[in-house]
Amino acid sequence: MDLEGVVTHGIPLQTFKTNGNDGASYSSHEQGGADDVDGAPHRNPDTTERQGLLPAQTPSCNGETVDHAAGAQNKLGNTYTPQKNSSVDRIKRELNEVVYRKVKLWMVILFIFLLIVAVIIISLYLCSVIYEDEDENFDRSLFTVPRSFNGSFQLPNLVFTEELSTHSSNESQTLAAHLQEKLAGLYRSSPALGRYFSEAEISAFRNGSFIADYQLTFVMPEDQQDQLRNVTLSREMVYNVFRQFLYDQEQPDESGQMYIDPVSLKMSLRH
C-alpha cells in the first residue's frame, strides 16, 4: 500500500529520510508552503540553534570572516577612559579655574609658594645681620690681669750660628719676628684663647739642634681670673692648642727652615 498519498485525520503524511552520516532524521518538503504544519514555516532545528549561539559574521574584502561582536568590544575598549586619566583631567580643570578676573588657581598657589620662600630667605638674612654673639661682646679694657707661659721648641732644619746666638743681630731678629708672627697667628685664631691673647716673644736661640725659647702672655678680666686660670688659660689648654696647631698643619713642610718639631714642644707656667 502506498502511504505517500494517505491522509490521516486530515493531516498529510510526510516522507522521512535518514541521513547517512549520523543517522538523524529530517523531513523533506517538496513544497515549502503546502507542507508546513498549521501554516507555520518549517525551520531546520540545527540551523536555528546555530543562529542563536553564533554572532553574525561577514566576509571581508580578502575573504576572511570578520566577527562583528569582537569589533564592537574593541571599540568599547578604545573609548574607555581610565580613572587615572580622569583624575588628572579633573586636577587640571581645577587648577585652571578663574579665581578673580584673569587670575587662575595655579597662579595663586605659585604666588603663595614664592612668598613663603622669600620670607624664609629674608628672615635668615635678618637673623645673620641682627644677631650678635654675646661671647663677642666684651670690653678689652677690663682685661688687666696677665698670665704668662715660658717654653721652648726645636727647629731641626736650621743650623745654629754665632750670629743667631746674638739677639741683636739682624739674622736673629728676622728669624725671631717670623716665629713670633707664627705663634701670634695660631693663638689669635683660636676660638677659646683668641680674645685673651696679648703677645708672643722669642727670647733667645740656643745651640743643640737649634732650640728657640719663647714666652706667651695672656690677659684676663679680674672678676673671671679664677675660672680662667683653672680651665681656659690653664697650662694644659694653652699647650694643647700649640701642639695641635703643629700637628694639624695642612702641608707641613719638613724641609722648610720654619718647621717646628711637635715632639720637642715644652711649656710651663711663668710665676
Short mmCIF file of C-alpha atoms in Angstrom, two decimals:
data_model
loop_
_atom_site.label_atom_id
_atom_site.label_comp_id
_atom_site.label_asym_id
_atom_site.label_seq_id
_atom_site.Cartn_x
_atom_site.Cartn_y
_atom_site.Cartn_z
CA MET A 1 0.00 0.00 0.00
CA ASP A 2 1.41 3.37 -0.97
CA LEU A 3 1.46 5.61 2.18
CA GLU A 4 2.56 8.83 0.45
CA GLY A 5 -0.95 9.70 -0.61
CA VAL A 6 -2.78 8.62 2.51
CA VAL A 7 -4.10 11.35 4.73
CA THR A 8 -4.84 10.51 8.34
CA HIS A 9 -7.26 12.76 10.17
CA GLY A 10 -6.78 15.47 7.61
CA ILE A 11 -3.00 15.69 8.21
CA PRO A 12 -0.83 14.92 5.20
CA LEU A 13 1.86 12.37 5.80
CA GLN A 14 5.47 13.45 5.27
CA THR A 15 8.24 11.45 3.82
CA PHE A 16 11.15 10.94 6.28
CA LYS A 17 14.61 10.20 5.07
CA THR A 18 17.61 9.09 7.07
CA ASN A 19 20.91 10.98 6.97
CA GLY A 20 23.68 8.70 6.05
CA ASN A 21 26.27 10.39 8.30
CA ASP A 22 24.86 10.37 11.83
CA GLY A 23 21.52 8.64 11.48
CA ALA A 24 19.49 11.73 12.31
CA SER A 25 16.21 12.04 10.53
CA TYR A 26 14.89 15.10 8.86
CA SER A 27 11.81 15.95 6.83
CA SER A 28 11.87 16.69 3.15
CA HIS A 29 9.36 19.14 1.81
CA GLU A 30 8.72 19.20 -1.85
CA GLN A 31 6.54 22.28 -1.47
CA GLY A 32 7.52 24.72 1.24
CA GLY A 33 4.22 26.44 1.88
CA ALA A 34 1.95 23.48 1.31
CA ASP A 35 3.70 21.01 3.60
CA ASP A 36 4.02 23.32 6.66
CA VAL A 37 2.02 22.37 9.70
CA ASP A 38 -0.55 24.88 10.97
CA GLY A 39 0.61 27.38 8.40
CA ALA A 40 3.97 27.98 10.13
CA PRO A 41 7.07 27.77 8.02
CA HIS A 42 9.30 24.82 8.77
CA ARG A 43 12.73 25.59 10.30
CA ASN A 44 15.66 23.28 10.49
CA PRO A 45 16.43 22.76 14.23
CA ASP A 46 20.17 22.63 13.65
CA THR A 47 20.14 25.94 11.80
CA THR A 48 18.03 27.66 14.46
CA GLU A 49 20.38 26.68 17.30
CA ARG A 50 23.45 27.88 15.42
CA GLN A 51 21.80 31.23 14.68
CA GLY A 52 21.07 31.76 18.38
CA LEU A 53 24.61 30.94 19.56
CA LEU A 54 26.95 32.34 16.92
CA PRO A 55 27.28 36.07 16.17
CA ALA A 56 26.79 37.38 12.74
CA GLN A 57 29.87 37.16 10.55
CA THR A 58 30.51 38.83 7.27
CA PRO A 59 33.25 38.13 4.82
CA SER A 60 35.91 40.77 4.45
CA CYS A 61 37.45 42.01 1.25
CA ASN A 62 40.20 39.34 1.25
CA GLY A 63 37.79 36.52 2.01
CA GLU A 64 38.36 36.37 5.77
CA THR A 65 35.45 36.29 8.17
CA VAL A 66 35.01 39.37 10.38
CA ASP A 67 33.50 38.98 13.84
CA HIS A 68 31.21 41.97 14.46
CA ALA A 69 30.88 41.25 18.19
CA ALA A 70 34.65 41.28 18.69
CA GLY A 71 34.87 44.54 16.77
CA ALA A 72 32.23 46.09 18.99
CA GLN A 73 34.13 45.04 22.13
CA ASN A 74 37.38 46.51 20.80
CA LYS A 75 35.59 49.75 20.04
CA LEU A 76 34.27 49.94 23.59
CA GLY A 77 37.72 49.21 24.96
CA ASN A 78 39.28 52.02 22.96
CA THR A 79 36.74 54.56 24.11
CA TYR A 80 37.15 53.63 27.81
CA THR A 81 38.85 56.36 29.90
CA PRO A 82 40.99 55.10 32.85
CA GLN A 83 40.34 56.53 36.28
CA LYS A 84 43.86 57.92 36.46
CA ASN A 85 43.43 60.00 33.32
CA SER A 86 40.10 61.31 34.54
CA SER A 87 41.70 62.36 37.86
CA VAL A 88 44.49 64.21 36.04
CA ASP A 89 41.97 65.99 33.83
CA ARG A 90 39.95 66.96 36.88
CA ILE A 91 43.03 68.42 38.62
CA LYS A 92 43.94 70.37 35.50
CA ARG A 93 40.44 71.80 35.29
CA GLU A 94 40.55 72.83 38.96
CA LEU A 95 43.95 74.50 38.57
CA ASN A 96 42.75 76.44 35.55
CA GLU A 97 39.67 77.74 37.30
CA VAL A 98 39.50 81.53 37.42
CA VAL A 99 39.66 82.86 40.97
CA TYR A 100 39.47 86.56 40.28
CA ARG A 101 39.19 88.09 36.85
CA LYS A 102 42.10 86.61 34.87
CA VAL A 103 43.83 85.17 37.93
CA LYS A 104 43.75 81.39 37.92
CA LEU A 105 44.12 79.00 40.83
CA TRP A 106 47.60 77.77 39.82
CA MET A 107 48.82 81.39 39.80
CA VAL A 108 47.63 81.86 43.38
CA ILE A 109 49.37 78.66 44.53
CA LEU A 110 52.62 79.65 42.81
CA PHE A 111 52.49 83.13 44.36
CA ILE A 112 51.99 81.70 47.86
CA PHE A 113 54.93 79.32 47.40
CA LEU A 114 57.26 82.09 46.22
CA LEU A 115 56.10 84.31 49.08
CA ILE A 116 56.98 81.62 51.65
CA VAL A 117 60.44 81.15 50.12
CA ALA A 118 61.05 84.91 50.12
CA VAL A 119 60.00 85.21 53.78
CA ILE A 120 62.39 82.41 54.78
CA ILE A 121 65.32 83.98 52.92
CA ILE A 122 64.67 87.45 54.37
CA SER A 123 64.34 86.02 57.89
CA LEU A 124 67.65 84.18 57.62
CA TYR A 125 69.36 87.31 56.33
CA LEU A 126 67.99 89.50 59.11
CA CYS A 127 68.98 86.94 61.74
CA SER A 128 72.54 86.83 60.43
CA VAL A 129 72.79 90.63 60.43
CA ILE A 130 70.98 91.46 63.66
CA TYR A 131 72.13 88.51 65.77
CA GLU A 132 75.12 89.26 67.94
CA ASP A 133 77.06 86.63 69.79
CA GLU A 134 77.18 87.50 73.46
CA ASP A 135 80.65 85.99 73.69
CA GLU A 136 81.90 88.52 71.14
CA ASN A 137 80.69 91.45 73.24
CA PHE A 138 83.44 92.08 75.73
CA ASP A 139 85.32 95.12 76.94
CA ARG A 140 89.01 94.68 76.25
CA SER A 141 89.89 97.39 78.74
CA LEU A 142 88.72 95.12 81.57
CA PHE A 143 91.40 92.54 80.72
CA THR A 144 94.08 93.68 83.14
CA VAL A 145 95.37 90.55 84.86
CA PRO A 146 98.35 89.00 82.98
CA ARG A 147 99.07 85.28 82.72
CA SER A 148 102.33 84.14 81.09
CA PHE A 149 103.92 80.89 79.93
CA ASN A 150 107.51 80.01 79.07
CA GLY A 151 108.74 77.22 76.85
CA SER A 152 110.98 76.05 74.04
CA PHE A 153 110.88 74.07 70.79
CA GLN A 154 113.34 72.81 68.22
CA LEU A 155 113.78 73.86 64.60
CA PRO A 156 115.66 70.82 63.21
CA ASN A 157 116.14 72.28 59.73
CA LEU A 158 118.13 75.30 60.94
CA VAL A 159 121.83 75.39 61.66
CA PHE A 160 122.93 77.32 64.70
CA THR A 161 125.45 80.10 64.09
CA GLU A 162 127.26 82.63 66.26
CA GLU A 163 125.21 85.43 64.71
CA LEU A 164 121.93 83.73 65.77
CA SER A 165 123.22 83.50 69.30
CA THR A 166 123.34 87.30 69.41
CA HIS A 167 119.80 88.51 69.96
CA SER A 168 120.54 91.96 68.50
CA SER A 169 121.85 90.66 65.18
CA ASN A 170 119.80 91.12 62.00
CA GLU A 171 119.59 87.41 61.30
CA SER A 172 118.42 86.67 64.83
CA GLN A 173 115.81 89.44 64.83
CA THR A 174 114.46 88.42 61.41
CA LEU A 175 114.04 84.79 62.44
CA ALA A 176 112.52 85.80 65.78
CA ALA A 177 110.00 88.10 64.02
CA HIS A 178 108.82 85.24 61.75
CA LEU A 179 108.42 82.86 64.65
CA GLN A 180 106.59 85.45 66.80
CA GLU A 181 104.18 86.11 63.95
CA LYS A 182 103.55 82.40 63.59
CA LEU A 183 102.77 81.95 67.29
CA ALA A 184 100.59 85.08 67.45
CA GLY A 185 98.61 83.90 64.41
CA LEU A 186 97.82 80.49 65.84
CA TYR A 187 96.62 81.85 69.20
CA ARG A 188 94.61 84.74 67.76
CA SER A 189 92.75 82.29 65.52
CA SER A 190 91.86 80.08 68.48
CA PRO A 191 88.14 80.38 69.39
CA ALA A 192 88.89 79.75 73.07
CA LEU A 193 92.06 81.78 73.57
CA GLY A 194 91.90 84.44 70.85
CA ARG A 195 90.33 87.17 72.96
CA TYR A 196 92.76 86.70 75.83
CA PHE A 197 95.98 86.53 73.81
CA SER A 198 98.29 89.52 74.16
CA GLU A 199 101.81 88.79 72.93
CA ALA A 200 104.26 86.12 71.72
CA GLU A 201 108.00 86.70 72.10
CA ILE A 202 111.08 84.71 71.09
CA SER A 203 113.56 85.42 73.85
CA ALA A 204 116.64 83.55 72.63
CA PHE A 205 118.14 80.91 70.33
CA ARG A 206 120.31 78.16 71.75
CA ASN A 207 122.55 75.53 70.32
CA GLY A 208 121.57 71.88 70.44
CA SER A 209 119.53 71.04 67.32
CA PHE A 210 118.68 74.74 67.27
CA ILE A 211 116.40 75.48 70.21
CA ALA A 212 114.23 78.58 70.42
CA ASP A 213 112.98 79.91 73.76
CA TYR A 214 109.59 81.65 73.72
CA GLN A 215 107.23 83.49 76.05
CA LEU A 216 103.43 83.80 75.75
CA THR A 217 101.37 86.46 77.52
CA PHE A 218 97.59 86.45 78.02
CA VAL A 219 95.36 88.94 79.84
CA MET A 220 92.05 88.29 81.56
CA PRO A 221 89.37 90.22 83.46
CA GLU A 222 89.81 90.34 87.19
CA ASP A 223 86.33 89.06 88.03
CA GLN A 224 86.85 85.86 85.99
CA GLN A 225 90.51 85.15 86.67
CA ASP A 226 89.94 82.19 88.98
CA GLN A 227 87.74 80.37 86.49
CA LEU A 228 90.03 81.19 83.54
CA ARG A 229 93.15 80.01 85.34
CA ASN A 230 91.62 76.63 86.05
CA VAL A 231 90.07 76.00 82.63
CA THR A 232 90.55 78.29 79.64
CA LEU A 233 94.00 79.68 80.44
CA SER A 234 95.33 76.60 82.18
CA ARG A 235 98.71 75.25 81.16
CA GLU A 236 97.10 72.16 79.58
CA MET A 237 94.80 74.24 77.38
CA VAL A 238 97.48 76.62 76.12
CA TYR A 239 99.91 73.78 75.49
CA ASN A 240 97.38 71.59 73.64
CA VAL A 241 96.36 74.44 71.33
CA PHE A 242 100.00 74.97 70.35
CA ARG A 243 100.74 71.27 69.85
CA GLN A 244 97.53 70.64 67.88
CA PHE A 245 98.42 73.51 65.57
CA LEU A 246 101.78 71.88 64.82
CA TYR A 247 100.17 68.51 64.08
CA ASP A 248 97.26 69.89 62.02
CA GLN A 249 99.20 71.97 59.52
CA GLU A 250 97.70 71.35 56.08
CA GLN A 251 101.02 70.53 54.38
CA PRO A 252 103.82 70.51 56.92
CA ASP A 253 106.96 71.39 55.06
CA GLU A 254 109.55 69.41 56.97
CA SER A 255 112.27 70.69 54.70
CA GLY A 256 111.49 74.34 55.46
CA GLN A 257 113.57 76.39 57.87
CA MET A 258 110.50 77.38 59.92
CA TYR A 259 109.45 73.80 60.62
CA ILE A 260 108.85 73.19 64.36
CA ASP A 261 109.15 69.67 65.71
CA PRO A 262 105.87 68.97 67.64
CA VAL A 263 107.54 66.40 69.88
CA SER A 264 110.10 68.94 71.10
CA LEU A 265 107.47 71.42 72.36
CA LYS A 266 107.80 72.31 76.03
CA MET A 267 105.74 74.73 78.13
CA SER A 268 105.46 75.79 81.77
CA LEU A 269 103.59 78.45 83.71
CA ARG A 270 105.60 81.58 84.45
CA HIS A 271 105.13 82.78 88.00
#
